[in-house]
């Protein structure tokens, strides 16, 4: 019984993990991009 449960949780984990990693990658990319844009905008405002 516990073996079936283990296999089920493994399958769910295999399905959910790539989605979570993808979301984390998107969030980090967007976050870094936003930070770079903010810094760039501040620098441009400072120059102008």
PDB file of N, CA and C in Angstrom:
ATOM      1  N   UNK A   1       0.834  -1.200   0.000  1.00  0.00           N
ATOM      2  CA  UNK A   1       0.000   0.000   0.000  1.00  0.00           C
ATOM      3  C   UNK A   1       0.872   1.253   0.000  1.00  0.00           C
ATOM      4  N   UNK A   2       1.848   1.278   0.899  1.00  0.00           N
ATOM      5  CA  UNK A   2       2.720   2.442   1.006  1.00  0.00           C
ATOM      6  C   UNK A   2       3.569   2.601  -0.264  1.00  0.00           C
ATOM      7  N   UNK A   3       3.870   1.459  -0.920  1.00  0.00           N
ATOM      8  CA  UNK A   3       4.666   1.491  -2.146  1.00  0.00           C
ATOM      9  C   UNK A   3       3.908   2.212  -3.258  1.00  0.00           C
ATOM     10  N   UNK A   4       2.597   1.938  -3.374  1.00  0.00           N
ATOM     11  CA  UNK A   4       1.767   2.621  -4.375  1.00  0.00           C
ATOM     12  C   UNK A   4       1.713   4.118  -4.095  1.00  0.00           C
ATOM     13  N   UNK A   5       1.581   4.456  -2.820  1.00  0.00           N
ATOM     14  CA  UNK A   5       1.536   5.866  -2.408  1.00  0.00           C
ATOM     15  C   UNK A   5       2.852   6.555  -2.778  1.00  0.00           C
ATOM     16  N   UNK A   6       3.963   5.871  -2.543  1.00  0.00           N
ATOM     17  CA  UNK A   6       5.284   6.408  -2.882  1.00  0.00           C
ATOM     18  C   UNK A   6       5.400   6.676  -4.374  1.00  0.00           C
ATOM     19  N   UNK A   7       4.940   5.716  -5.179  1.00  0.00           N
ATOM     20  CA  UNK A   7       4.985   5.885  -6.631  1.00  0.00           C
ATOM     21  C   UNK A   7       4.112   7.053  -7.080  1.00  0.00           C
ATOM     22  N   UNK A   8       2.948   7.191  -6.456  1.00  0.00           N
ATOM     23  CA  UNK A   8       2.033   8.284  -6.788  1.00  0.00           C
ATOM     24  C   UNK A   8       2.662   9.631  -6.457  1.00  0.00           C
ATOM     25  N   UNK A   9       3.261   9.735  -5.273  1.00  0.00           N
ATOM     26  CA  UNK A   9       3.900  10.998  -4.872  1.00  0.00           C
ATOM     27  C   UNK A   9       5.084  11.309  -5.780  1.00  0.00           C
ATOM     28  N   UNK A  10       5.830  10.265  -6.185  1.00  0.00           N
ATOM     29  CA  UNK A  10       6.947  10.449  -7.112  1.00  0.00           C
ATOM     30  C   UNK A  10       6.454  11.007  -8.444  1.00  0.00           C
ATOM     31  N   UNK A  11       5.328  10.465  -8.914  1.00  0.00           N
ATOM     32  CA  UNK A  11       4.773  10.896 -10.196  1.00  0.00           C
ATOM     33  C   UNK A  11       4.319  12.359 -10.107  1.00  0.00           C
ATOM     34  N   UNK A  12       3.639  12.684  -9.010  1.00  0.00           N
ATOM     35  CA  UNK A  12       3.188  14.068  -8.790  1.00  0.00           C
ATOM     36  C   UNK A  12       4.396  14.993  -8.723  1.00  0.00           C
ATOM     37  N   UNK A  13       5.430  14.565  -8.004  1.00  0.00           N
ATOM     38  CA  UNK A  13       6.657  15.349  -7.854  1.00  0.00           C
ATOM     39  C   UNK A  13       7.309  15.579  -9.215  1.00  0.00           C
ATOM     40  N   UNK A  14       7.350  14.512 -10.044  1.00  0.00           N
ATOM     41  CA  UNK A  14       7.932  14.610 -11.388  1.00  0.00           C
ATOM     42  C   UNK A  14       7.158  15.583 -12.270  1.00  0.00           C
ATOM     43  N   UNK A  15       5.844  15.685 -12.041  1.00  0.00           N
ATOM     44  CA  UNK A  15       5.020  16.611 -12.826  1.00  0.00           C
ATOM     45  C   UNK A  15       5.148  18.041 -12.319  1.00  0.00           C
ATOM     46  N   UNK A  16       5.178  18.191 -10.997  1.00  0.00           N
ATOM     47  CA  UNK A  16       5.147  19.527 -10.383  1.00  0.00           C
ATOM     48  C   UNK A  16       6.518  20.204 -10.415  1.00  0.00           C
ATOM     49  N   UNK A  17       7.570  19.424 -10.218  1.00  0.00           N
ATOM     50  CA  UNK A  17       8.918  19.999 -10.089  1.00  0.00           C
ATOM     51  C   UNK A  17       9.342  20.832 -11.304  1.00  0.00           C
ATOM     52  N   UNK A  18       9.197  20.338 -12.548  1.00  0.00           N
ATOM     53  CA  UNK A  18       9.583  21.170 -13.701  1.00  0.00           C
ATOM     54  C   UNK A  18       8.803  22.477 -13.783  1.00  0.00           C
ATOM     55  N   UNK A  19       7.517  22.422 -13.419  1.00  0.00           N
ATOM     56  CA  UNK A  19       6.677  23.625 -13.436  1.00  0.00           C
ATOM     57  C   UNK A  19       7.210  24.633 -12.422  1.00  0.00           C
ATOM     58  N   UNK A  20       7.519  24.159 -11.215  1.00  0.00           N
ATOM     59  CA  UNK A  20       8.050  25.033 -10.168  1.00  0.00           C
ATOM     60  C   UNK A  20       9.386  25.630 -10.592  1.00  0.00           C
ATOM     61  N   UNK A  21      10.261  24.808 -11.170  1.00  0.00           N
ATOM     62  CA  UNK A  21      11.568  25.288 -11.627  1.00  0.00           C
ATOM     63  C   UNK A  21      11.412  26.332 -12.721  1.00  0.00           C
ATOM     64  N   UNK A  22      10.479  26.083 -13.650  1.00  0.00           N
ATOM     65  CA  UNK A  22      10.209  27.011 -14.736  1.00  0.00           C
ATOM     66  C   UNK A  22       9.718  28.342 -14.175  1.00  0.00           C
ATOM     67  N   UNK A  23       8.780  28.284 -13.227  1.00  0.00           N
ATOM     68  CA  UNK A  23       8.248  29.495 -12.606  1.00  0.00           C
ATOM     69  C   UNK A  23       9.354  30.250 -11.874  1.00  0.00           C
ATOM     70  N   UNK A  24      10.202  29.518 -11.171  1.00  0.00           N
ATOM     71  CA  UNK A  24      11.307  30.129 -10.440  1.00  0.00           C
ATOM     72  C   UNK A  24      12.268  30.822 -11.412  1.00  0.00           C
ATOM     73  N   UNK A  25      12.565  30.159 -12.539  1.00  0.00           N
ATOM     74  CA  UNK A  25      13.444  30.741 -13.553  1.00  0.00           C
ATOM     75  C   UNK A  25      12.843  32.022 -14.122  1.00  0.00           C
ATOM     76  N   UNK A  26      11.532  31.989 -14.441  1.00  0.00           N
ATOM     77  CA  UNK A  26      10.849  33.159 -14.986  1.00  0.00           C
ATOM     78  C   UNK A  26      10.882  34.305 -13.980  1.00  0.00           C
ATOM     79  N   UNK A  27      10.581  33.992 -12.721  1.00  0.00           N
ATOM     80  CA  UNK A  27      10.577  35.020 -11.667  1.00  0.00           C
ATOM     81  C   UNK A  27      11.963  35.640 -11.512  1.00  0.00           C
ATOM     82  N   UNK A  28      12.995  34.804 -11.498  1.00  0.00           N
ATOM     83  CA  UNK A  28      14.361  35.315 -11.316  1.00  0.00           C
ATOM     84  C   UNK A  28      14.798  36.160 -12.517  1.00  0.00           C
ATOM     85  N   UNK A  29      14.439  35.718 -13.732  1.00  0.00           N
ATOM     86  CA  UNK A  29      14.786  36.466 -14.946  1.00  0.00           C
ATOM     87  C   UNK A  29      14.073  37.812 -14.948  1.00  0.00           C
ATOM     88  N   UNK A  30      12.780  37.792 -14.659  1.00  0.00           N
ATOM     89  CA  UNK A  30      11.988  39.031 -14.617  1.00  0.00           C
ATOM     90  C   UNK A  30      12.520  39.958 -13.516  1.00  0.00           C
ATOM     91  N   UNK A  31      12.828  39.371 -12.365  1.00  0.00           N
ATOM     92  CA  UNK A  31      13.356  40.145 -11.241  1.00  0.00           C
ATOM     93  C   UNK A  31      14.682  40.807 -11.592  1.00  0.00           C
ATOM     94  N   UNK A  32      15.601  40.044 -12.187  1.00  0.00           N
ATOM     95  CA  UNK A  32      16.907  40.585 -12.587  1.00  0.00           C
ATOM     96  C   UNK A  32      16.735  41.650 -13.666  1.00  0.00           C
ATOM     97  N   UNK A  33      15.874  41.388 -14.635  1.00  0.00           N
ATOM     98  CA  UNK A  33      15.603  42.351 -15.707  1.00  0.00           C
ATOM     99  C   UNK A  33      15.043  43.644 -15.158  1.00  0.00           C
ATOM    100  N   UNK A  34      14.109  43.522 -14.219  1.00  0.00           N
ATOM    101  CA  UNK A  34      13.515  44.699 -13.593  1.00  0.00           C
ATOM    102  C   UNK A  34      14.558  45.503 -12.833  1.00  0.00           C
ATOM    103  N   UNK A  35      15.434  44.801 -12.119  1.00  0.00           N
ATOM    104  CA  UNK A  35      16.500  45.447 -11.351  1.00  0.00           C
ATOM    105  C   UNK A  35      17.461  46.191 -12.280  1.00  0.00           C
ATOM    106  N   UNK A  36      17.856  45.532 -13.380  1.00  0.00           N
ATOM    107  CA  UNK A  36      18.763  46.140 -14.365  1.00  0.00           C
ATOM    108  C   UNK A  36      18.103  47.370 -14.984  1.00  0.00           C
ATOM    109  N   UNK A  37      16.821  47.252 -15.345  1.00  0.00           N
ATOM    110  CA  UNK A  37      16.078  48.386 -15.916  1.00  0.00           C
ATOM    111  C   UNK A  37      16.022  49.543 -14.925  1.00  0.00           C
ATOM    112  N   UNK A  38      15.748  49.218 -13.660  1.00  0.00           N
ATOM    113  CA  UNK A  38      15.653  50.246 -12.620  1.00  0.00           C
ATOM    114  C   UNK A  38      16.987  50.972 -12.460  1.00  0.00           C
ATOM    115  N   UNK A  39      18.077  50.209 -12.383  1.00  0.00           N
ATOM    116  CA  UNK A  39      19.414  50.788 -12.230  1.00  0.00           C
ATOM    117  C   UNK A  39      19.767  51.616 -13.462  1.00  0.00           C
ATOM    118  N   UNK A  40      19.502  51.067 -14.649  1.00  0.00           N
ATOM    119  CA  UNK A  40      19.767  51.785 -15.899  1.00  0.00           C
ATOM    120  C   UNK A  40      18.986  53.083 -15.985  1.00  0.00           C
ATOM    121  N   UNK A  41      17.714  53.023 -15.600  1.00  0.00           N
ATOM    122  CA  UNK A  41      16.851  54.216 -15.617  1.00  0.00           C
ATOM    123  C   UNK A  41      17.388  55.276 -14.649  1.00  0.00           C
ATOM    124  N   UNK A  42      17.827  54.840 -13.456  1.00  0.00           N
ATOM    125  CA  UNK A  42      18.391  55.759 -12.451  1.00  0.00           C
ATOM    126  C   UNK A  42      19.666  56.413 -12.981  1.00  0.00           C
ATOM    127  N   UNK A  43      20.510  55.619 -13.650  1.00  0.00           N
ATOM    128  CA  UNK A  43      21.772  56.131 -14.210  1.00  0.00           C
ATOM    129  C   UNK A  43      21.476  57.149 -15.304  1.00  0.00           C
ATOM    130  N   UNK A  44      20.526  56.810 -16.197  1.00  0.00           N
ATOM    131  CA  UNK A  44      20.156  57.715 -17.292  1.00  0.00           C
ATOM    132  C   UNK A  44      19.581  59.019 -16.723  1.00  0.00           C
ATOM    133  N   UNK A  45      18.715  58.899 -15.727  1.00  0.00           N
ATOM    134  CA  UNK A  45      18.126  60.081 -15.086  1.00  0.00           C
ATOM    135  C   UNK A  45      19.229  60.934 -14.445  1.00  0.00           C
ATOM    136  N   UNK A  46      20.217  60.259 -13.854  1.00  0.00           N
ATOM    137  CA  UNK A  46      21.334  60.951 -13.219  1.00  0.00           C
ATOM    138  C   UNK A  46      22.181  61.714 -14.238  1.00  0.00           C
ATOM    139  N   UNK A  47      22.410  61.095 -15.417  1.00  0.00           N
ATOM    140  CA  UNK A  47      23.206  61.720 -16.486  1.00  0.00           C
ATOM    141  C   UNK A  47      22.439  62.903 -17.069  1.00  0.00           C
ATOM    142  N   UNK A  48      21.137  62.691 -17.336  1.00  0.00           N
ATOM    143  CA  UNK A  48      20.305  63.753 -17.903  1.00  0.00           C
ATOM    144  C   UNK A  48      19.887  64.709 -16.780  1.00  0.00           C
TER     145      UNK A  48
END
